[in-house]
Short mmCIF file of C-alpha atoms and ligand atoms in Angstrom, two decimals:
data_model
loop_
_atom_site.label_atom_id
_atom_site.label_comp_id
_atom_site.label_asym_id
_atom_site.label_seq_id
_atom_site.Cartn_x
_atom_site.Cartn_y
_atom_site.Cartn_z
CA LEU G 1 120.32 55.03 81.82
CA SER G 2 120.05 53.66 85.31
CA LYS G 3 123.58 54.90 85.91
CA ASN G 4 122.61 58.43 84.78
CA LEU G 5 119.60 58.46 87.09
CA SER G 6 121.44 57.19 90.09
CA ILE G 7 121.46 59.63 93.00
CA SER G 8 123.95 59.32 95.79
CA SER G 9 122.30 58.31 99.02
CA ASP G 10 123.88 61.35 100.70
CA SER G 11 122.43 63.86 98.24
CA LEU G 12 119.02 62.13 98.36
CA ALA G 13 118.99 62.30 102.16
CA GLN G 14 120.08 65.95 102.00
CA SER G 15 117.35 66.79 99.52
CA LEU G 16 114.58 65.01 101.42
CA ASN G 17 115.64 66.59 104.70
CA ARG G 18 115.49 70.11 103.29
CA GLY G 19 112.66 71.99 104.95
CA PHE G 20 112.61 69.78 108.02
CA SER G 21 113.88 71.31 111.19
CA THR G 22 113.85 70.25 114.79
CA GLU G 23 114.70 73.78 115.89
CA THR G 24 112.78 74.81 118.99
CA GLY G 25 114.54 78.10 119.81
CA ARG G 26 113.25 81.65 119.86
CA LYS G 27 111.39 82.31 116.63
CA LEU G 28 111.98 86.07 116.23
CA GLU G 29 115.64 86.34 117.21
CA GLY G 30 117.05 89.62 115.86
CA LYS G 31 113.70 90.78 114.44
CA VAL G 32 112.17 94.24 114.90
CA ALA G 33 108.39 94.58 115.31
CA LEU G 34 106.03 97.54 115.47
CA ILE G 35 102.60 96.92 117.02
CA THR G 36 99.77 99.46 117.06
CA GLY G 37 97.26 99.35 119.90
CA ALA G 38 99.90 97.60 122.03
CA ALA G 39 99.31 99.50 125.28
CA ARG G 40 96.96 96.77 126.46
CA GLY G 41 94.90 93.70 125.49
CA ILE G 42 95.85 91.64 122.43
CA GLY G 43 98.58 94.08 121.32
CA LYS G 44 100.31 94.01 124.70
CA ALA G 45 100.16 90.20 124.95
CA THR G 46 101.65 89.98 121.45
CA ALA G 47 104.43 92.45 122.30
CA ALA G 48 105.36 90.29 125.32
CA LYS G 49 105.28 87.12 123.20
CA PHE G 50 107.45 88.67 120.47
CA ILE G 51 109.99 89.89 123.05
CA ASP G 52 110.10 86.42 124.67
CA ASN G 53 110.96 85.13 121.21
CA GLY G 54 113.91 87.47 120.73
CA ALA G 55 112.32 90.52 119.03
CA LYS G 56 112.66 94.20 119.80
CA VAL G 57 109.21 95.80 119.86
CA VAL G 58 107.95 99.33 119.33
CA VAL G 59 104.68 99.78 121.22
CA ALA G 60 102.51 102.38 119.44
CA ASP G 61 99.25 103.55 120.98
CA ILE G 62 97.00 106.57 121.34
CA ASP G 63 97.00 106.12 125.13
CA GLN G 64 100.30 107.67 126.20
CA HIS G 65 99.96 106.92 129.91
CA ILE G 66 99.17 103.19 129.63
CA GLY G 67 101.52 102.85 126.66
CA GLU G 68 104.50 104.14 128.66
CA GLU G 69 103.59 101.87 131.61
CA THR G 70 103.37 98.88 129.27
CA ALA G 71 106.74 99.58 127.65
CA LYS G 72 108.31 99.88 131.12
CA GLU G 73 106.71 96.58 132.15
CA LEU G 74 107.95 94.85 128.98
CA GLY G 75 111.55 95.90 129.67
CA ALA G 76 114.57 97.01 127.70
CA ASN G 77 113.47 95.43 124.41
CA ALA G 78 110.31 97.58 124.25
CA ALA G 79 109.94 101.28 123.47
CA PHE G 80 106.75 103.34 123.46
CA ILE G 81 105.74 105.98 120.96
CA ALA G 82 102.40 107.79 120.94
CA CYS G 83 100.40 107.37 117.75
CA ASP G 84 96.85 107.96 116.59
CA VAL G 85 96.37 105.58 113.64
CA THR G 86 93.82 107.94 112.07
CA ASN G 87 96.62 110.41 111.52
CA GLU G 88 98.85 109.38 108.60
CA SER G 89 101.76 111.51 109.79
CA ASP G 90 101.69 109.68 113.16
CA ILE G 91 101.94 106.33 111.36
CA SER G 92 104.73 107.60 109.14
CA ASN G 93 106.47 108.91 112.25
CA VAL G 94 106.31 105.59 114.20
CA VAL G 95 107.73 103.72 111.22
CA ASP G 96 110.57 106.27 110.92
CA PHE G 97 111.13 106.09 114.70
CA THR G 98 111.49 102.29 114.43
CA ILE G 99 114.03 102.62 111.59
CA SER G 100 116.08 105.26 113.40
CA ARG G 101 116.10 103.21 116.62
CA HIS G 102 116.64 99.71 115.21
CA GLY G 103 117.73 100.20 111.58
CA LYS G 104 114.90 98.11 110.08
CA LEU G 105 111.30 96.93 110.40
CA ASP G 106 110.65 93.18 110.00
CA ILE G 107 107.12 92.87 111.41
CA MET G 108 104.27 95.38 111.30
CA TYR G 109 101.19 94.45 113.30
CA ASN G 110 98.22 96.75 112.57
CA ASN G 111 96.21 95.84 115.64
CA ALA G 112 94.62 99.06 116.98
CA GLY G 113 90.85 99.01 116.70
CA VAL G 114 87.66 100.16 118.39
CA ALA G 115 84.10 98.96 118.80
CA CYS G 116 81.15 101.29 118.60
CA ASN G 117 77.63 101.56 119.79
CA THR G 118 75.58 101.47 116.60
CA PRO G 119 71.79 101.26 116.48
CA PRO G 120 70.10 97.98 115.51
CA SER G 121 68.68 99.52 112.32
CA ILE G 122 70.57 101.04 109.37
CA VAL G 123 67.82 103.67 109.27
CA ASP G 124 69.14 105.17 112.50
CA LEU G 125 72.83 104.94 111.63
CA ASP G 126 74.89 108.01 112.50
CA LEU G 127 77.32 108.32 109.59
CA GLN G 128 79.74 110.34 111.70
CA VAL G 129 80.14 107.30 113.99
CA PHE G 130 80.56 105.15 110.87
CA ASP G 131 83.33 107.47 109.58
CA ARG G 132 85.10 107.46 112.97
CA VAL G 133 85.17 103.65 113.18
CA MET G 134 86.30 103.29 109.55
CA GLY G 135 88.99 105.91 110.22
CA ILE G 136 90.55 103.80 112.99
CA ASN G 137 89.76 100.22 111.94
CA VAL G 138 90.24 100.52 108.16
CA ARG G 139 92.07 103.74 107.20
CA GLY G 140 94.46 103.22 110.14
CA VAL G 141 95.25 99.71 108.91
CA VAL G 142 95.72 100.88 105.31
CA ALA G 143 98.07 103.66 106.48
CA GLY G 144 100.03 101.09 108.51
CA ILE G 145 100.38 98.84 105.47
CA LYS G 146 101.39 101.79 103.28
CA HIS G 147 104.15 103.09 105.56
CA SER G 148 105.54 99.70 106.60
CA SER G 149 105.66 98.68 102.91
CA ARG G 150 107.58 101.89 102.18
CA VAL G 151 110.48 100.58 104.29
CA MET G 152 110.01 96.83 103.67
CA ILE G 153 109.90 96.94 99.85
CA PRO G 154 113.51 98.14 99.43
CA ARG G 155 114.66 95.28 101.71
CA ARG G 156 112.49 92.74 99.84
CA SER G 157 111.26 91.18 103.10
CA GLY G 158 108.79 91.64 105.92
CA SER G 159 105.66 90.27 107.53
CA ILE G 160 102.54 92.42 107.98
CA LEU G 161 99.69 91.38 110.28
CA CYS G 162 96.31 92.97 110.86
CA THR G 163 93.63 92.23 113.45
CA ALA G 164 90.29 91.56 111.79
CA SER G 165 87.42 89.75 113.60
CA VAL G 166 84.94 86.89 113.26
CA THR G 167 82.37 89.65 112.74
CA GLY G 168 84.16 90.55 109.51
CA VAL G 169 83.47 87.03 108.23
CA MET G 170 79.99 86.44 109.62
CA GLY G 171 78.53 89.93 109.39
CA GLY G 172 75.50 90.73 111.46
CA LEU G 173 77.06 89.12 114.55
CA ALA G 174 77.80 92.43 116.22
CA GLN G 175 77.03 96.01 115.26
CA HIS G 176 77.00 96.45 111.50
CA THR G 177 79.52 99.30 111.46
CA TYR G 178 82.14 97.25 113.27
CA SER G 179 81.42 94.17 111.12
CA VAL G 180 81.81 96.21 107.93
CA SER G 181 85.12 97.64 109.15
CA LYS G 182 86.52 94.18 109.89
CA SER G 183 85.30 92.76 106.54
CA ALA G 184 87.25 95.60 104.97
CA VAL G 185 90.41 94.62 106.89
CA ILE G 186 90.15 91.06 105.53
CA GLY G 187 89.56 92.48 102.03
CA VAL G 188 92.51 94.86 102.24
CA VAL G 189 94.83 92.02 103.30
CA LYS G 190 93.71 89.83 100.41
CA SER G 191 94.00 92.74 97.97
CA MET G 192 97.50 93.69 99.09
CA ALA G 193 98.93 90.16 99.17
CA ALA G 194 99.54 90.01 95.41
CA GLU G 195 101.60 93.20 95.16
CA LEU G 196 103.53 92.54 98.37
CA SER G 197 104.28 88.91 97.44
CA SER G 198 106.26 90.17 94.46
CA TYR G 199 108.63 91.84 96.95
CA GLY G 200 108.86 88.82 99.28
CA ILE G 201 106.60 90.48 101.86
CA ARG G 202 103.80 88.47 103.48
CA ILE G 203 100.55 89.94 104.78
CA ASN G 204 97.89 88.14 106.83
CA SER G 205 95.02 88.87 109.19
CA ILE G 206 93.88 87.24 112.41
CA SER G 207 90.20 87.01 113.34
CA PRO G 208 89.67 86.60 117.07
CA PHE G 209 86.42 85.84 118.81
CA ALA G 210 85.42 86.85 122.35
CA VAL G 211 88.66 87.82 124.06
CA PRO G 212 87.74 89.51 127.36
CA THR G 213 89.78 92.70 126.86
CA ARG G 214 88.72 96.21 127.86
CA PHE G 215 87.37 96.81 124.36
CA VAL G 216 84.86 93.94 124.70
CA LEU G 217 84.05 94.50 128.38
CA GLU G 218 83.22 98.18 127.76
CA GLU G 219 80.90 97.14 124.95
CA MET G 220 79.28 94.48 127.17
CA SER G 221 78.78 96.93 130.02
CA ARG G 222 76.89 99.21 127.63
CA LEU G 223 74.62 96.27 126.74
CA TYR G 224 74.30 95.03 130.35
CA PRO G 225 74.55 98.11 132.59
CA GLY G 226 75.17 97.36 136.27
CA VAL G 227 76.66 93.88 135.69
CA ASP G 228 80.13 93.62 137.26
CA ALA G 229 83.32 93.00 135.26
CA SER G 230 83.92 89.41 136.42
CA ARG G 231 80.37 88.41 135.44
CA LEU G 232 80.78 90.17 132.07
CA THR G 233 84.08 88.28 131.52
CA GLU G 234 82.27 85.03 132.28
CA MET G 235 79.52 85.94 129.80
CA VAL G 236 82.07 86.69 127.05
CA GLN G 237 83.85 83.39 127.67
CA ASN G 238 80.60 81.42 127.76
CA ALA G 239 79.79 82.72 124.27
CA GLY G 240 82.40 80.33 122.84
CA VAL G 241 81.56 76.85 121.56
CA LEU G 242 84.85 75.03 122.27
CA LYS G 243 84.38 73.09 125.49
CA GLY G 244 87.08 73.36 128.15
CA ALA G 245 88.85 76.41 126.66
CA ASN G 246 88.43 80.17 126.86
CA CYS G 247 90.02 82.62 124.45
CA GLU G 248 92.70 84.78 126.09
CA PRO G 249 94.93 87.49 124.56
CA ILE G 250 97.79 84.93 124.57
CA ASP G 251 95.86 82.79 122.04
CA ILE G 252 95.92 85.68 119.57
CA ALA G 253 99.57 86.40 120.43
CA ASN G 254 100.43 82.76 119.60
CA ALA G 255 98.70 83.09 116.22
CA ALA G 256 100.55 86.37 115.59
CA LEU G 257 103.87 84.73 116.47
CA TYR G 258 103.22 81.96 113.96
CA LEU G 259 102.27 84.36 111.15
CA ALA G 260 105.13 86.76 111.92
CA SER G 261 107.78 84.04 112.03
CA ASP G 262 109.43 81.93 109.34
CA ASP G 263 107.16 79.06 110.42
CA ALA G 264 104.61 80.79 108.16
CA LYS G 265 107.10 81.61 105.37
CA TYR G 266 104.69 80.36 102.68
CA VAL G 267 101.51 81.84 104.17
CA SER G 268 100.19 85.12 102.73
CA GLY G 269 96.79 86.68 102.04
CA HIS G 270 95.30 84.44 104.72
CA ASN G 271 92.74 85.26 107.42
CA LEU G 272 93.46 83.02 110.42
CA MET G 273 90.38 82.40 112.55
CA VAL G 274 91.15 82.05 116.26
CA ASP G 275 87.59 81.43 117.34
CA GLY G 276 87.38 77.98 118.92
CA GLY G 277 85.35 76.77 115.94
CA PHE G 278 82.68 79.44 116.37
CA THR G 279 82.38 80.32 112.68
CA SER G 280 82.19 76.63 111.71
CA PHE G 281 79.52 75.85 114.25
CA LYS G 282 76.04 75.29 112.93
CA THR G 283 73.02 74.61 115.01
CA PHE G 284 69.48 73.77 113.97
CA ASN G 285 66.72 74.78 116.29
CA PHE G 286 63.72 72.92 114.85
P1 LIG T 301 91.81 96.81 123.83
O1 LIG T 301 90.80 97.86 124.00
O2 LIG T 301 92.37 96.15 125.03
O3 LIG T 301 93.05 97.37 122.95
C1 LIG T 301 92.88 98.28 121.89
C2 LIG T 301 94.07 99.23 121.89
O4 LIG T 301 93.97 100.08 120.73
C3 LIG T 301 94.09 100.14 123.10
O5 LIG T 301 95.38 100.13 123.71
C4 LIG T 301 93.74 101.51 122.54
O6 LIG T 301 94.29 102.60 123.28
C5 LIG T 301 94.30 101.41 121.13
N1 LIG T 301 93.71 102.38 120.20
C6 LIG T 301 92.39 102.70 120.06
N2 LIG T 301 92.25 103.68 119.14
C7 LIG T 301 93.49 103.96 118.68
C8 LIG T 301 94.00 104.89 117.72
N3 LIG T 301 93.19 105.73 117.06
N4 LIG T 301 95.34 104.93 117.48
C9 LIG T 301 96.17 104.10 118.17
N5 LIG T 301 95.75 103.22 119.10
C10 LIG T 301 94.42 103.14 119.36
O7 LIG T 301 91.12 95.73 122.86
P2 LIG T 301 91.66 94.43 122.12
O8 LIG T 301 90.59 93.42 122.22
O9 LIG T 301 93.04 94.10 122.53
O10 LIG T 301 91.65 94.98 120.61
C11 LIG T 301 92.73 94.80 119.70
C12 LIG T 301 92.17 94.50 118.32
O11 LIG T 301 91.49 93.24 118.35
C13 LIG T 301 91.16 95.51 117.78
O12 LIG T 301 91.43 95.76 116.41
C14 LIG T 301 89.82 94.78 117.90
O13 LIG T 301 88.90 95.23 116.96
C15 LIG T 301 90.26 93.36 117.65
N6 LIG T 301 89.34 92.30 118.07
C16 LIG T 301 89.15 92.05 119.39
C17 LIG T 301 88.29 91.02 119.76
C18 LIG T 301 88.03 90.70 121.19
O14 LIG T 301 87.19 89.81 121.46
N7 LIG T 301 88.68 91.36 122.15
C19 LIG T 301 87.64 90.25 118.79
C20 LIG T 301 87.87 90.53 117.46
C21 LIG T 301 88.74 91.55 117.11
#
């Protein structure tokens, strides 16, 4: 019996070493990524990070002028295409553009999103504003998942990312309309993970907190009119709870790189909080 169970030391070493790698190279070598809302902010930082890691990136954004500037700045491995995520044919078109340019789509990052100025009470809610925000933040994400899956399913591989928010987990933190839209993003990701897993496709969301991008600074300047941008940036960063660190777009880009790459090959249906511990922080004010 002991003879039958004996394992050669070579095959044991081989087996135990499987899954361990000391590789430190570029994590997205040869990959093709499409990022919505990549003209600036988190999307732009992620595009730069992906390119640094060997990917070719399609920058899709509603803002043609800044989008073209960004693609130029990012260099030969970036291309811009105009896209309004509320328009399904635009989404379909950017996916087809990516396929015709690069032959495949490995990573879809549904990142475009907007904030909105909603009233403190549900009683005063303008449902047209609600529909507009849902159209971009939720329907736009769903359309991105639909059309990227259309080209990923036949290849039985791909990684889909979506930007949610801490507000989608906590509710009530910011305006209710925005919070609802980001809760929906987290829900969509969890709902889609089962079907997509059966094709070898992973889908995850990232929930940032307080990144001083234009989106947040515009919102802050509505709340604090007359306060200059550097003071508003300071106020956003002071809202965090992690001492000695401020959230920057690169922190979200690093999380996106992890989820997009094979480092996260067994991670799907997950919402990764990048919030410096904010949503775990409890305080009692007796
Ligand atoms: P940003 O304003 O710098 O970038 C948003 C980008 O989305 C812009 O380039 C904008 O032109 C684009 N966009 C807006 N509407 C669009 C549409 N209909 N179609 C295509 N593109 C459109 O802000 P950001 O902070 O980089 O935001 C990126 C994502 O991160 C958003 O989904 C936002 O909700 C989310 N988020 C941001 C924070 C934060 O603190 N900054 C926190 C949580 C979540």
